[in-house]
JSON list of C-alpha atoms in Angstrom, two decimals:
[
{"chain": "A", "resi": 1, "resn": "MET", "atom": "CA", "xyz": [28.77, -72.13, 62.15]},
{"chain": "A", "resi": 2, "resn": "ARG", "atom": "CA", "xyz": [25.28, -71.94, 63.51]},
{"chain": "A", "resi": 3, "resn": "VAL", "atom": "CA", "xyz": [22.60, -70.50, 61.22]},
{"chain": "A", "resi": 4, "resn": "SER", "atom": "CA", "xyz": [19.21, -69.54, 62.56]},
{"chain": "A", "resi": 5, "resn": "ARG", "atom": "CA", "xyz": [15.90, -70.33, 60.86]},
{"chain": "A", "resi": 6, "resn": "LEU", "atom": "CA", "xyz": [15.32, -66.67, 60.24]},
{"chain": "A", "resi": 7, "resn": "SER", "atom": "CA", "xyz": [18.64, -66.39, 58.36]},
{"chain": "A", "resi": 8, "resn": "ARG", "atom": "CA", "xyz": [17.72, -69.36, 56.22]},
{"chain": "A", "resi": 9, "resn": "ALA", "atom": "CA", "xyz": [14.39, -67.79, 55.33]},
{"chain": "A", "resi": 10, "resn": "VAL", "atom": "CA", "xyz": [15.63, -64.23, 54.83]},
{"chain": "A", "resi": 11, "resn": "ALA", "atom": "CA", "xyz": [18.69, -64.97, 52.70]},
{"chain": "A", "resi": 12, "resn": "PRO", "atom": "CA", "xyz": [16.81, -66.37, 49.68]},
{"chain": "A", "resi": 13, "resn": "ALA", "atom": "CA", "xyz": [14.19, -63.65, 49.91]},
{"chain": "A", "resi": 14, "resn": "ALA", "atom": "CA", "xyz": [16.88, -60.96, 50.03]},
{"chain": "A", "resi": 15, "resn": "MET", "atom": "CA", "xyz": [18.57, -62.50, 47.01]},
{"chain": "A", "resi": 16, "resn": "LEU", "atom": "CA", "xyz": [15.33, -62.54, 45.01]},
{"chain": "A", "resi": 17, "resn": "ALA", "atom": "CA", "xyz": [14.60, -58.95, 45.98]},
{"chain": "A", "resi": 18, "resn": "SER", "atom": "CA", "xyz": [18.04, -57.80, 44.88]},
{"chain": "A", "resi": 19, "resn": "LEU", "atom": "CA", "xyz": [17.66, -59.60, 41.55]},
{"chain": "A", "resi": 20, "resn": "ALA", "atom": "CA", "xyz": [14.22, -58.10, 40.99]},
{"chain": "A", "resi": 21, "resn": "CYS", "atom": "CA", "xyz": [15.45, -54.57, 41.72]},
{"chain": "A", "resi": 22, "resn": "ALA", "atom": "CA", "xyz": [18.62, -54.83, 39.69]},
{"chain": "A", "resi": 23, "resn": "SER", "atom": "CA", "xyz": [18.40, -53.90, 36.06]},
{"chain": "A", "resi": 24, "resn": "PRO", "atom": "CA", "xyz": [21.27, -53.72, 33.63]},
{"chain": "A", "resi": 25, "resn": "THR", "atom": "CA", "xyz": [22.64, -50.26, 33.07]},
{"chain": "A", "resi": 26, "resn": "LEU", "atom": "CA", "xyz": [22.65, -49.50, 29.38]},
{"chain": "A", "resi": 27, "resn": "ALA", "atom": "CA", "xyz": [24.95, -47.09, 27.63]},
{"chain": "A", "resi": 28, "resn": "ASP", "atom": "CA", "xyz": [23.45, -44.26, 25.64]},
{"chain": "A", "resi": 29, "resn": "ASP", "atom": "CA", "xyz": [21.88, -45.57, 22.48]},
{"chain": "A", "resi": 30, "resn": "PRO", "atom": "CA", "xyz": [22.39, -43.17, 19.55]},
{"chain": "A", "resi": 31, "resn": "ARG", "atom": "CA", "xyz": [19.14, -44.46, 18.02]},
{"chain": "A", "resi": 32, "resn": "ASP", "atom": "CA", "xyz": [17.27, -43.54, 21.19]},
{"chain": "A", "resi": 33, "resn": "PRO", "atom": "CA", "xyz": [14.50, -41.10, 20.12]},
{"chain": "A", "resi": 34, "resn": "THR", "atom": "CA", "xyz": [14.96, -39.06, 23.29]},
{"chain": "A", "resi": 35, "resn": "MET", "atom": "CA", "xyz": [18.59, -38.17, 22.45]},
{"chain": "A", "resi": 36, "resn": "THR", "atom": "CA", "xyz": [19.03, -34.85, 20.67]},
{"chain": "A", "resi": 37, "resn": "PRO", "atom": "CA", "xyz": [21.66, -34.30, 17.98]},
{"chain": "A", "resi": 38, "resn": "ASP", "atom": "CA", "xyz": [23.70, -32.27, 20.49]},
{"chain": "A", "resi": 39, "resn": "ALA", "atom": "CA", "xyz": [23.56, -35.15, 23.00]},
{"chain": "A", "resi": 40, "resn": "ILE", "atom": "CA", "xyz": [24.62, -37.59, 20.29]},
{"chain": "A", "resi": 41, "resn": "ALA", "atom": "CA", "xyz": [27.55, -35.31, 19.34]},
{"chain": "A", "resi": 42, "resn": "ARG", "atom": "CA", "xyz": [28.59, -34.97, 23.01]},
{"chain": "A", "resi": 43, "resn": "ASP", "atom": "CA", "xyz": [28.32, -38.74, 23.41]},
{"chain": "A", "resi": 44, "resn": "ARG", "atom": "CA", "xyz": [30.43, -39.31, 20.30]},
{"chain": "A", "resi": 45, "resn": "ALA", "atom": "CA", "xyz": [33.06, -36.79, 21.47]},
{"chain": "A", "resi": 46, "resn": "ALA", "atom": "CA", "xyz": [33.21, -38.37, 24.94]},
{"chain": "A", "resi": 47, "resn": "ILE", "atom": "CA", "xyz": [33.67, -41.84, 23.45]},
{"chain": "A", "resi": 48, "resn": "ARG", "atom": "CA", "xyz": [36.35, -40.53, 21.07]},
{"chain": "A", "resi": 49, "resn": "LYS", "atom": "CA", "xyz": [38.19, -38.91, 24.00]},
{"chain": "A", "resi": 50, "resn": "LEU", "atom": "CA", "xyz": [37.98, -42.12, 26.04]},
{"chain": "A", "resi": 51, "resn": "ASN", "atom": "CA", "xyz": [39.34, -44.11, 23.10]},
{"chain": "A", "resi": 52, "resn": "ARG", "atom": "CA", "xyz": [42.22, -41.65, 22.56]},
{"chain": "A", "resi": 53, "resn": "ASP", "atom": "CA", "xyz": [43.05, -41.69, 26.27]},
{"chain": "A", "resi": 54, "resn": "GLN", "atom": "CA", "xyz": [43.08, -45.48, 26.20]},
{"chain": "A", "resi": 55, "resn": "ILE", "atom": "CA", "xyz": [45.33, -45.53, 23.11]},
{"chain": "A", "resi": 56, "resn": "ASP", "atom": "CA", "xyz": [47.73, -43.11, 24.82]},
{"chain": "A", "resi": 57, "resn": "TYR", "atom": "CA", "xyz": [47.75, -45.28, 27.94]},
{"chain": "A", "resi": 58, "resn": "VAL", "atom": "CA", "xyz": [48.41, -48.46, 25.95]},
{"chain": "A", "resi": 59, "resn": "GLN", "atom": "CA", "xyz": [51.22, -46.80, 23.97]},
{"chain": "A", "resi": 60, "resn": "ARG", "atom": "CA", "xyz": [52.87, -45.53, 27.19]},
{"chain": "A", "resi": 61, "resn": "ARG", "atom": "CA", "xyz": [52.45, -48.95, 28.78]},
{"chain": "A", "resi": 62, "resn": "ASP", "atom": "CA", "xyz": [53.92, -50.74, 25.76]},
{"chain": "A", "resi": 63, "resn": "ALA", "atom": "CA", "xyz": [56.81, -48.27, 25.60]},
{"chain": "A", "resi": 64, "resn": "GLY", "atom": "CA", "xyz": [57.50, -49.05, 29.26]},
{"chain": "A", "resi": 65, "resn": "TYR", "atom": "CA", "xyz": [57.41, -52.78, 28.52]},
{"chain": "A", "resi": 66, "resn": "ALA", "atom": "CA", "xyz": [59.77, -52.29, 25.57]},
{"chain": "A", "resi": 67, "resn": "GLN", "atom": "CA", "xyz": [62.17, -50.26, 27.75]},
{"chain": "A", "resi": 68, "resn": "GLY", "atom": "CA", "xyz": [62.03, -53.00, 30.35]},
{"chain": "A", "resi": 69, "resn": "TRP", "atom": "CA", "xyz": [62.99, -55.61, 27.77]},
{"chain": "A", "resi": 70, "resn": "ARG", "atom": "CA", "xyz": [65.80, -53.39, 26.47]},
{"chain": "A", "resi": 71, "resn": "ASP", "atom": "CA", "xyz": [67.07, -52.99, 30.03]},
{"chain": "A", "resi": 72, "resn": "HIS", "atom": "CA", "xyz": [66.80, -56.75, 30.53]},
{"chain": "A", "resi": 73, "resn": "ASP", "atom": "CA", "xyz": [68.79, -57.43, 27.35]},
{"chain": "A", "resi": 74, "resn": "ALA", "atom": "CA", "xyz": [71.44, -54.89, 28.36]},
{"chain": "A", "resi": 75, "resn": "ALA", "atom": "CA", "xyz": [71.74, -56.47, 31.80]},
{"chain": "A", "resi": 76, "resn": "ARG", "atom": "CA", "xyz": [72.05, -59.91, 30.22]},
{"chain": "A", "resi": 77, "resn": "ARG", "atom": "CA", "xyz": [74.76, -58.63, 27.85]},
{"chain": "A", "resi": 78, "resn": "ASP", "atom": "CA", "xyz": [76.56, -57.08, 30.82]},
{"chain": "A", "resi": 79, "resn": "ARG", "atom": "CA", "xyz": [76.29, -60.40, 32.65]},
{"chain": "A", "resi": 80, "resn": "ASP", "atom": "CA", "xyz": [77.64, -62.16, 29.56]},
{"chain": "A", "resi": 81, "resn": "ASP", "atom": "CA", "xyz": [80.43, -59.58, 29.38]},
{"chain": "A", "resi": 82, "resn": "ASP", "atom": "CA", "xyz": [81.15, -60.18, 33.06]},
{"chain": "A", "resi": 83, "resn": "GLN", "atom": "CA", "xyz": [81.29, -63.91, 32.38]},
{"chain": "A", "resi": 84, "resn": "ALA", "atom": "CA", "xyz": [83.59, -63.36, 29.41]},
{"chain": "A", "resi": 85, "resn": "TYR", "atom": "CA", "xyz": [85.81, -61.17, 31.59]},
{"chain": "A", "resi": 86, "resn": "ALA", "atom": "CA", "xyz": [85.92, -63.83, 34.31]},
{"chain": "A", "resi": 87, "resn": "ASP", "atom": "CA", "xyz": [86.76, -66.46, 31.68]},
{"chain": "A", "resi": 88, "resn": "GLY", "atom": "CA", "xyz": [89.51, -64.21, 30.32]},
{"chain": "A", "resi": 89, "resn": "GLN", "atom": "CA", "xyz": [90.92, -63.71, 33.81]},
{"chain": "A", "resi": 90, "resn": "ARG", "atom": "CA", "xyz": [90.91, -67.48, 34.37]},
{"chain": "A", "resi": 91, "resn": "ASP", "atom": "CA", "xyz": [92.65, -68.04, 31.02]},
{"chain": "A", "resi": 92, "resn": "TYR", "atom": "CA", "xyz": [95.19, -65.34, 31.84]},
{"chain": "A", "resi": 93, "resn": "ALA", "atom": "CA", "xyz": [95.95, -66.96, 35.22]},
{"chain": "A", "resi": 94, "resn": "ALA", "atom": "CA", "xyz": [96.41, -70.34, 33.50]},
{"chain": "A", "resi": 95, "resn": "MET", "atom": "CA", "xyz": [98.76, -68.79, 30.93]},
{"chain": "A", "resi": 96, "resn": "ARG", "atom": "CA", "xyz": [100.77, -67.13, 33.72]},
{"chain": "A", "resi": 97, "resn": "GLU", "atom": "CA", "xyz": [101.09, -70.50, 35.47]},
{"chain": "A", "resi": 98, "resn": "ASP", "atom": "CA", "xyz": [102.20, -72.12, 32.20]},
{"chain": "A", "resi": 99, "resn": "TYR", "atom": "CA", "xyz": [104.75, -69.36, 31.66]},
{"chain": "A", "resi": 100, "resn": "ALA", "atom": "CA", "xyz": [106.08, -69.72, 35.22]},
{"chain": "A", "resi": 101, "resn": "ARG", "atom": "CA", "xyz": [106.42, -73.50, 34.74]},
{"chain": "A", "resi": 102, "resn": "GLN", "atom": "CA", "xyz": [108.14, -73.06, 31.38]},
{"chain": "A", "resi": 103, "resn": "ARG", "atom": "CA", "xyz": [110.43, -70.43, 32.87]},
{"chain": "A", "resi": 104, "resn": "ARG", "atom": "CA", "xyz": [111.38, -72.79, 35.74]},
{"chain": "A", "resi": 105, "resn": "ASP", "atom": "CA", "xyz": [112.11, -75.55, 33.22]},
{"chain": "A", "resi": 106, "resn": "TYR", "atom": "CA", "xyz": [114.24, -73.15, 31.16]},
{"chain": "A", "resi": 107, "resn": "GLU", "atom": "CA", "xyz": [116.18, -71.96, 34.23]},
{"chain": "A", "resi": 108, "resn": "ARG", "atom": "CA", "xyz": [116.79, -75.57, 35.28]},
{"chain": "A", "resi": 109, "resn": "ALA", "atom": "CA", "xyz": [118.01, -76.50, 31.76]},
{"chain": "A", "resi": 110, "resn": "LEU", "atom": "CA", "xyz": [120.21, -73.39, 31.69]},
{"chain": "A", "resi": 111, "resn": "ASP", "atom": "CA", "xyz": [121.71, -74.29, 35.07]},
{"chain": "A", "resi": 112, "resn": "ASP", "atom": "CA", "xyz": [122.39, -77.83, 33.79]},
{"chain": "A", "resi": 113, "resn": "TRP", "atom": "CA", "xyz": [124.05, -76.44, 30.66]},
{"chain": "A", "resi": 114, "resn": "ARG", "atom": "CA", "xyz": [126.20, -74.04, 32.68]},
{"chain": "A", "resi": 115, "resn": "GLY", "atom": "CA", "xyz": [127.18, -76.93, 34.95]},
{"chain": "A", "resi": 116, "resn": "ASP", "atom": "CA", "xyz": [128.15, -78.95, 31.88]},
{"chain": "A", "resi": 117, "resn": "VAL", "atom": "CA", "xyz": [130.21, -76.05, 30.49]},
{"chain": "A", "resi": 118, "resn": "ASN", "atom": "CA", "xyz": [131.99, -75.60, 33.81]},
{"chain": "A", "resi": 119, "resn": "ALA", "atom": "CA", "xyz": [132.63, -79.37, 34.03]},
{"chain": "A", "resi": 120, "resn": "CYS", "atom": "CA", "xyz": [134.12, -79.36, 30.51]},
{"chain": "A", "resi": 121, "resn": "ARG", "atom": "CA", "xyz": [136.37, -76.43, 31.38]},
{"chain": "A", "resi": 122, "resn": "ALA", "atom": "CA", "xyz": [137.44, -78.22, 34.54]},
{"chain": "A", "resi": 123, "resn": "GLY", "atom": "CA", "xyz": [138.42, -81.30, 32.56]},
{"chain": "A", "resi": 124, "resn": "TYR", "atom": "CA", "xyz": [135.44, -83.56, 33.22]},
{"chain": "A", "resi": 125, "resn": "TYR", "atom": "CA", "xyz": [134.88, -84.38, 29.56]},
{"chain": "A", "resi": 126, "resn": "GLU", "atom": "CA", "xyz": [132.23, -87.06, 30.10]},
{"chain": "A", "resi": 127, "resn": "ARG", "atom": "CA", "xyz": [129.68, -84.27, 30.57]},
{"chain": "A", "resi": 128, "resn": "CYS", "atom": "CA", "xyz": [130.71, -82.36, 27.45]},
{"chain": "A", "resi": 129, "resn": "ASP", "atom": "CA", "xyz": [128.81, -84.48, 24.88]},
{"chain": "A", "resi": 130, "resn": "ARG", "atom": "CA", "xyz": [125.47, -84.23, 26.65]},
{"chain": "A", "resi": 131, "resn": "ARG", "atom": "CA", "xyz": [122.86, -82.41, 24.73]}
]
């Protein structure tokens, strides 16, 4: 970026001028001899109102934060409940598979037993002592 000589000379002067003209803005001083008792009372009432408004704002804000955390906790509990439900479904599916396997084993054993009974009735006694 190209800066002219005039810019280099004017910039510091402008900065000094702005600093010289700027003065801090002071709030009303209750010990200021020019303030009347009515002005002091108005000032006190205005400050009290500002403080009450700020307290109300902070309480509303904090209540919103608290509600947000309650909502977050409820959502987390729901997510945990969803996880517990999914775990329960998985356990239920595993139990159904176990039951189906056990039922197949039982049916197979029952078929073997019936075959043994029929063999015994037919005179094939070598299958009768099987247990």
